[in-house]
PDB file of C-alpha atoms in Angstrom:
ATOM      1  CA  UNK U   1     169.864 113.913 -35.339  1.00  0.00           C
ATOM      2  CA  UNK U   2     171.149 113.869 -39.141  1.00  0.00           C
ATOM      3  CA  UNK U   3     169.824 111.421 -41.736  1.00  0.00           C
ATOM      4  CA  UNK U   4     171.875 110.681 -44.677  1.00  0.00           C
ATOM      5  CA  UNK U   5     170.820 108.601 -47.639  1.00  0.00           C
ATOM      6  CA  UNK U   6     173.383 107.770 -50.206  1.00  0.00           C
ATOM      7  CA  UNK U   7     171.497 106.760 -53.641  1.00  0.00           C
ATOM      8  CA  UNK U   8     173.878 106.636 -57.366  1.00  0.00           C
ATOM      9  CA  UNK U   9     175.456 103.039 -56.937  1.00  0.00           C
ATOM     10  CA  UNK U  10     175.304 100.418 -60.175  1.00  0.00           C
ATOM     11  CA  UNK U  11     176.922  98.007 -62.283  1.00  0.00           C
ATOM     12  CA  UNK U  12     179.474  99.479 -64.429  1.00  0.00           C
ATOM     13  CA  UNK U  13     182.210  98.461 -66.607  1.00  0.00           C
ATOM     14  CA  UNK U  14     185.961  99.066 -65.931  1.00  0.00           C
ATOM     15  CA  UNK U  15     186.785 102.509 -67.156  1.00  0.00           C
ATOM     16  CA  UNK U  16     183.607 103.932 -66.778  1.00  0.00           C
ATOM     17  CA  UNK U  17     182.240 106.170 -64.200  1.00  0.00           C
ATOM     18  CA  UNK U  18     179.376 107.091 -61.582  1.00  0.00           C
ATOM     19  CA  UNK U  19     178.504 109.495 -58.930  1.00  0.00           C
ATOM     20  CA  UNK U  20     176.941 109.046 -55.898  1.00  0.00           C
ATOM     21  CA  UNK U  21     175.088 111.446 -54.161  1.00  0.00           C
ATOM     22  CA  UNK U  22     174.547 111.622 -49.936  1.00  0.00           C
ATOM     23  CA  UNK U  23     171.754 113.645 -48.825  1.00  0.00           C
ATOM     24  CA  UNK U  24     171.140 114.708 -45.640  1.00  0.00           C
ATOM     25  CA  UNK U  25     167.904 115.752 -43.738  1.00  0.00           C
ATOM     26  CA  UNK U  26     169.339 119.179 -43.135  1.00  0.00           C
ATOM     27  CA  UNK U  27     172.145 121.835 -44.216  1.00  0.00           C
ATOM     28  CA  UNK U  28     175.375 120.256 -41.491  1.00  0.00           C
ATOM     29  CA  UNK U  29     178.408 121.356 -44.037  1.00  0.00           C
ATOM     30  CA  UNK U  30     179.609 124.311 -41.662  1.00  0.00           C
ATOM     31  CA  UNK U  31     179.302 122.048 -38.443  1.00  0.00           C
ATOM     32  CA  UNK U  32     180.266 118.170 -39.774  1.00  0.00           C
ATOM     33  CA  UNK U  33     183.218 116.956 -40.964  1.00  0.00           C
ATOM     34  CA  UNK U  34     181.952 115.017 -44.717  1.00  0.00           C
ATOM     35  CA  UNK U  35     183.231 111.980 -45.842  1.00  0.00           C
ATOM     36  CA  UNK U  36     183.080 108.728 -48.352  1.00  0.00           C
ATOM     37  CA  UNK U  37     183.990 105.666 -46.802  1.00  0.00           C
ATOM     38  CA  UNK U  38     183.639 101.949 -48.624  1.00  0.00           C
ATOM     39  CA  UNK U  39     183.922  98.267 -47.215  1.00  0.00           C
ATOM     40  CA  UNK U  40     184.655  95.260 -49.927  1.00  0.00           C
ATOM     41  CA  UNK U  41     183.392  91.247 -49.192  1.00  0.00           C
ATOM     42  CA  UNK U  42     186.644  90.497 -46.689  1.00  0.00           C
ATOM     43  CA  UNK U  43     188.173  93.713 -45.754  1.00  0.00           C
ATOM     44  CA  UNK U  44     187.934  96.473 -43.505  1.00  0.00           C
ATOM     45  CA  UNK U  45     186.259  99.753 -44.360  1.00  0.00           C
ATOM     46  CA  UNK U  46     188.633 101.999 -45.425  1.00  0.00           C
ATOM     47  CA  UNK U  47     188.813 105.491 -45.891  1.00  0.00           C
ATOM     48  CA  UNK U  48     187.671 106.722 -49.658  1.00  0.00           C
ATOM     49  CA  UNK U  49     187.807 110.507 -49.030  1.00  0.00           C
ATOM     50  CA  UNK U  50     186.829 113.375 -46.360  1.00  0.00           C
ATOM     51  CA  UNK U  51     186.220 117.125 -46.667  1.00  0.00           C
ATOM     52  CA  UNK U  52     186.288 119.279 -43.517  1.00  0.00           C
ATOM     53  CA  UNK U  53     184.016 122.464 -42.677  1.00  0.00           C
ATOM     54  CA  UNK U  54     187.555 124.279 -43.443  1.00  0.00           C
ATOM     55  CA  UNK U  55     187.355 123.161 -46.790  1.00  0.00           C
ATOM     56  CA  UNK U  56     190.451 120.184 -46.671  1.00  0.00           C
ATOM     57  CA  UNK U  57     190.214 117.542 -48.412  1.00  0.00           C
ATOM     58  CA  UNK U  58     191.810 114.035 -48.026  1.00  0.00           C
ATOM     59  CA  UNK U  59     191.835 111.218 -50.183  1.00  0.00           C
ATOM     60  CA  UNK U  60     192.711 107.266 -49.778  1.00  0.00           C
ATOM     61  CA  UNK U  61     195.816 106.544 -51.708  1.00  0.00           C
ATOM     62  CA  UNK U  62     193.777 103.452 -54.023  1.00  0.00           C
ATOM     63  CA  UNK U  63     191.622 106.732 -55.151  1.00  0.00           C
ATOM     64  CA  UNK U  64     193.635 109.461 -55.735  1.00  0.00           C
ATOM     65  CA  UNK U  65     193.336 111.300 -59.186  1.00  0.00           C
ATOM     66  CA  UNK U  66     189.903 109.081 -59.729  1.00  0.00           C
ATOM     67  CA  UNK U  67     187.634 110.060 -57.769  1.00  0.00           C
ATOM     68  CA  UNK U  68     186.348 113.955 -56.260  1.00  0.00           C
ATOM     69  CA  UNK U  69     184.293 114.634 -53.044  1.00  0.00           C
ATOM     70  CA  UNK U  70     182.317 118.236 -53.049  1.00  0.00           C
ATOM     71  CA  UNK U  71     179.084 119.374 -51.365  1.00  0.00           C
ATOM     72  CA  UNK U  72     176.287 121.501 -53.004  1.00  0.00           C
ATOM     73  CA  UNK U  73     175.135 123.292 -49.490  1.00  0.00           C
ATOM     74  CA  UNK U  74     171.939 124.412 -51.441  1.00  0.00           C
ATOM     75  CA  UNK U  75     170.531 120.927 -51.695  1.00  0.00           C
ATOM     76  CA  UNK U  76     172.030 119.425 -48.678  1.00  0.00           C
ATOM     77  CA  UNK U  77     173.933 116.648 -50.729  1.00  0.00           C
ATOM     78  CA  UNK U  78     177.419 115.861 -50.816  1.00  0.00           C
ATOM     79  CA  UNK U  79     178.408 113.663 -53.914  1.00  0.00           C
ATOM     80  CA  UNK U  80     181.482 111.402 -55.044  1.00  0.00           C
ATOM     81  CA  UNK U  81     182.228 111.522 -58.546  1.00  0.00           C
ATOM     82  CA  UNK U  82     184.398 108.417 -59.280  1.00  0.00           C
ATOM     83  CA  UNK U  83     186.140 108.143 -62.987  1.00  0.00           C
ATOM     84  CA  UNK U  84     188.359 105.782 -64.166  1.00  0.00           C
ATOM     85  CA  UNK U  85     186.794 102.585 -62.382  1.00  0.00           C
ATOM     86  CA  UNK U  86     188.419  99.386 -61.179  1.00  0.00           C
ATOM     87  CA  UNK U  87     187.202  96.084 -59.953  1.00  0.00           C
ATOM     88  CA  UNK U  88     188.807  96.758 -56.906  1.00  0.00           C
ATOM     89  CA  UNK U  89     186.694  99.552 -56.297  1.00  0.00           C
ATOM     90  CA  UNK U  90     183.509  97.243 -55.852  1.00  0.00           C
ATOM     91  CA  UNK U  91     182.663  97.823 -52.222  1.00  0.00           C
ATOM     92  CA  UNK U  92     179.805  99.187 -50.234  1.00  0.00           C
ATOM     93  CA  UNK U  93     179.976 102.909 -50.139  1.00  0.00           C
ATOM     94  CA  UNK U  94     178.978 105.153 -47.029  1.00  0.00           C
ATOM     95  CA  UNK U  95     178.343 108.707 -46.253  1.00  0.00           C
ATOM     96  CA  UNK U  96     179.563 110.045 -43.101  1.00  0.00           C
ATOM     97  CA  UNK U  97     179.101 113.231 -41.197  1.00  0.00           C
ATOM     98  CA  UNK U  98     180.804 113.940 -37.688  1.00  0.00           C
ATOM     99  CA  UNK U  99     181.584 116.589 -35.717  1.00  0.00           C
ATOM    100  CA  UNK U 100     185.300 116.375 -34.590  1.00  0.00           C
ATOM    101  CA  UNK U 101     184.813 118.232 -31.612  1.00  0.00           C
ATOM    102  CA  UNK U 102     182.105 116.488 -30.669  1.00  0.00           C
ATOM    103  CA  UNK U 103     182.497 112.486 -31.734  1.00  0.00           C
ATOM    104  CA  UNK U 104     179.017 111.801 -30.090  1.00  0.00           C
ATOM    105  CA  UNK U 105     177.492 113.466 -32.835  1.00  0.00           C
ATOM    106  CA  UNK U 106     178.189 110.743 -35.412  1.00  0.00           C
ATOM    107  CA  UNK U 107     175.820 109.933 -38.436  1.00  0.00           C
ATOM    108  CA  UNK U 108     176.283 107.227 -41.225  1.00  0.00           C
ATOM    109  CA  UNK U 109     174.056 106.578 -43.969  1.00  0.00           C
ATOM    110  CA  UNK U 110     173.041 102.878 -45.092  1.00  0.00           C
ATOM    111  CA  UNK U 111     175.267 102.178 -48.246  1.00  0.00           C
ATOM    112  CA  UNK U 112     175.081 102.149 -52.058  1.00  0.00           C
ATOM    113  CA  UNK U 113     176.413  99.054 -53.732  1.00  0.00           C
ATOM    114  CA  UNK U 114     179.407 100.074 -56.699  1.00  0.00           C
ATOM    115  CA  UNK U 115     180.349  96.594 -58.609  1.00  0.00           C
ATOM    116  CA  UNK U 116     182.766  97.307 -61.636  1.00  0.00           C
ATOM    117  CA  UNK U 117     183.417  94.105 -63.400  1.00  0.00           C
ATOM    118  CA  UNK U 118     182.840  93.014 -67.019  1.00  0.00           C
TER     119      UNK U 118
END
């Protein structure tokens, strides 16, 4: 089993920034797939940006040039740093780790809470 915790979410003001931070319970980065995911009030979750154990990275099209997704294997944490925020990126954010060749090993966090409004 993998625990992930993500921890880093606020209330900020358009424009500004945060980072949120995912740790998990033990070093996964060269078996899982990593990736931020968010859900707003209304819509489906969608995808907000995933970085494979080959070192790709993909990013949602609402977040591209914004925000960056790296890992520090060290600590076991994989973070989102998110600049240039927009109301419409309130949403609950997740952390995700999966294996691809093995979908039964699927872990999610719980969710950090990003609100940008004035």
């Amino acid at each position: 089993q993998v625990q992930l915790v993500e921890s880093g979410g606020g209330l900020v003001q358009p424009g500004e920034s945060l980072r949120l931070s995912c740790a998990a319970s033990r070093t996964i980065f060269s078996i899982y797939t990593m990736g931020w995911y968010r859900q707003a009030p209304g819509k489906q979750r969608e995808l907000v940006a995933t970085l494979s154990t080959g070192g790709n990275i993909n990013y949602g099209g609402s977040v591209k040039g914004r925000f960056t997704i790296s890992v520090n294997n060290a600590k076991n944490t994989m973070y989102l740093q998110m600049n240039s925020l927009k109301p419409e990126d309130t949403a609950v954010y997740y952390c995700n780790a999966r294996r691809v060749l093995a979908p039964q090993y699927d872990f999610w966090g719980q969710g950090t809470q990003v609100t940008v409004s004035s």
